[in-house]
CSV table of C-alpha atoms in Angstrom, one decimal:
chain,number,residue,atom,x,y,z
A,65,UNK,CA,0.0,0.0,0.0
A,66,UNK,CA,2.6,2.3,0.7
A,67,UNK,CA,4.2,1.7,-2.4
A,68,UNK,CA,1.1,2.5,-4.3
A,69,UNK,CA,0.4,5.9,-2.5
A,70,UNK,CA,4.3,7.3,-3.2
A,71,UNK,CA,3.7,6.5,-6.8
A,72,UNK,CA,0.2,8.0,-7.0
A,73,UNK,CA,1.9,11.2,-5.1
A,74,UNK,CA,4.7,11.1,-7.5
A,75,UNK,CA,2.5,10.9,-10.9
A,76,UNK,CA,-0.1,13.4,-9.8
A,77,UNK,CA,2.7,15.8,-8.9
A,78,UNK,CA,4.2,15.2,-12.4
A,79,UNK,CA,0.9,15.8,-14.0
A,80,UNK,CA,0.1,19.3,-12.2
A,81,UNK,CA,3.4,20.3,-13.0
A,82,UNK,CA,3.1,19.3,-16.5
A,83,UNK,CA,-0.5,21.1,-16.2
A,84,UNK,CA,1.2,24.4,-14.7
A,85,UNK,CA,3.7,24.5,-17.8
A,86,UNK,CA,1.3,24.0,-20.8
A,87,UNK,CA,-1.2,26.8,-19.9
A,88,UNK,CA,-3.4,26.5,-22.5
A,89,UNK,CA,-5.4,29.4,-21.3
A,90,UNK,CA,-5.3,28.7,-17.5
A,91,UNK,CA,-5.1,31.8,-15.2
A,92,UNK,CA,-1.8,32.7,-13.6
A,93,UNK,CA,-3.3,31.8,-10.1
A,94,UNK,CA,-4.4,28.2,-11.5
A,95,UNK,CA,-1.0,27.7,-13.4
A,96,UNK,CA,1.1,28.9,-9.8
A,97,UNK,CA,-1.4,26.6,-7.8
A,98,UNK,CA,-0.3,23.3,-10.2
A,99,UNK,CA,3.1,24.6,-10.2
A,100,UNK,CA,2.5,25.1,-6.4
A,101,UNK,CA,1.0,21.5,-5.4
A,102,UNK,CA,2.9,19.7,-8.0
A,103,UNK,CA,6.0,20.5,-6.4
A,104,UNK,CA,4.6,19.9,-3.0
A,105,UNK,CA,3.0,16.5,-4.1
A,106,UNK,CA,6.7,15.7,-6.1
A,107,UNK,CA,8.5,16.0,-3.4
A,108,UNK,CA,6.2,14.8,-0.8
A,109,UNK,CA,6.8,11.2,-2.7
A,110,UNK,CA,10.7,11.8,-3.3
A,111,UNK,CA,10.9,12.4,0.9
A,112,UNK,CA,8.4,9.1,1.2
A,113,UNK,CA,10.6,7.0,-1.1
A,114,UNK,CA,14.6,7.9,-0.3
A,115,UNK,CA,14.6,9.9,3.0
A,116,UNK,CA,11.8,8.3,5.1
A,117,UNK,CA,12.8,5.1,7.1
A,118,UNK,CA,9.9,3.4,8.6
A,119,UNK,CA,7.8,4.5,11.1
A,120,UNK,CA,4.0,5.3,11.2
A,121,UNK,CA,2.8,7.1,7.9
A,122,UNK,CA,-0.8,8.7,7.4
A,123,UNK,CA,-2.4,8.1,4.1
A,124,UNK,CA,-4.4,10.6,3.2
A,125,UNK,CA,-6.3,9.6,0.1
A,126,UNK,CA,-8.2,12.9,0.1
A,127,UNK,CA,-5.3,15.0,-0.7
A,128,UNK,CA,-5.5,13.2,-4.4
A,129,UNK,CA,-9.1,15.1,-4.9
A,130,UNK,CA,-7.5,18.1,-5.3
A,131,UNK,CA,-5.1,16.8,-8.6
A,132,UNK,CA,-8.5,15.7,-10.1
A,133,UNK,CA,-10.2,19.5,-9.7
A,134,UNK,CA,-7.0,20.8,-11.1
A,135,UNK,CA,-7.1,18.8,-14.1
A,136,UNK,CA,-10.6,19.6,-14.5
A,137,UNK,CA,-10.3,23.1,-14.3
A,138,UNK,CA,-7.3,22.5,-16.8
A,139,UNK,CA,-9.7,20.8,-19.3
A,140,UNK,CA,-12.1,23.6,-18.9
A,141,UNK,CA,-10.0,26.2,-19.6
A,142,UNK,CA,-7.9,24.8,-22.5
A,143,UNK,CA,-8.5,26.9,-25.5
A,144,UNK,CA,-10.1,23.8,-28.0
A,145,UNK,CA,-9.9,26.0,-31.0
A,146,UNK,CA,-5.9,26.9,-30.8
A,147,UNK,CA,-5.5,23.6,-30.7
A,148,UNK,CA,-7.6,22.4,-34.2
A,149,UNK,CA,-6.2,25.5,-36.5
A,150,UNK,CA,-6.7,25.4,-40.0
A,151,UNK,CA,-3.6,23.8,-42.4
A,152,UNK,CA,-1.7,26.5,-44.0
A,153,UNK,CA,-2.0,27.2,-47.7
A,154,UNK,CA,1.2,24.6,-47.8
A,155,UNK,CA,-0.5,22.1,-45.9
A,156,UNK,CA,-3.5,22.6,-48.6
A,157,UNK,CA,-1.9,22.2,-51.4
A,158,UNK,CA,-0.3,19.0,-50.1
A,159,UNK,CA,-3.3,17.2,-49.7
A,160,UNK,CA,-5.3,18.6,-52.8
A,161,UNK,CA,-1.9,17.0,-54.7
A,162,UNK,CA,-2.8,13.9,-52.5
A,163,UNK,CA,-6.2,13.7,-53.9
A,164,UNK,CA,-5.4,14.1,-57.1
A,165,UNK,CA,-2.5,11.4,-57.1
A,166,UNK,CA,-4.8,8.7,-55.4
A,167,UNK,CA,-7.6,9.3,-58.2
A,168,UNK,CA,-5.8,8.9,-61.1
């Protein structure tokens, strides 16, 4: 179990971080609270899995509600139509000479 919960820490801090440094139209204060928590939750699991040495642990599987409203607010607030632009003139012609290659 403990295993388990220093690897959840570890990839959910890895994903706000990544989430801080995309953007994608997040606010500042959203992108500085994955920045924020990501590190905390990063190094949270790097203390758990090279510095601590036994001992009582608490698990706190609540704290792991708070990556999930992060990523949804990072969902919400990517900007969908940056992502799907339109092919450039290049990009056009390409596949018009496509088209024409695979019908004759």
């Amino acid at each position: 179990m403990f295993t388990w919960y220093v690897g959840l820490l570890a990839v959910s801090g890895i994903a706000m971080i990544f989430m801080a440094n995309v953007g994608n139209g997040q606010s500042d204060l959203a992108r500085a609270l994955n920045a924020v928590f990501g590190i905390g939750f990063l190094g949270y699991a790097g203390y758990l899995a090279f510095v601590f040495d036994g001992g009582s642990y608490l698990i706190f599987f609540q704290a792991f509600i708070l990556p999930v409203l992060l990523a949804i607010n990072f969902v919400k607030s990517t900007n969908w139509a940056a992502l799907t632009t339109r092919p450039t003139p290049t990009q056009q012609a390409w596949r018009a000479y496509q088209r024409e290659q695979q019908r004759g």
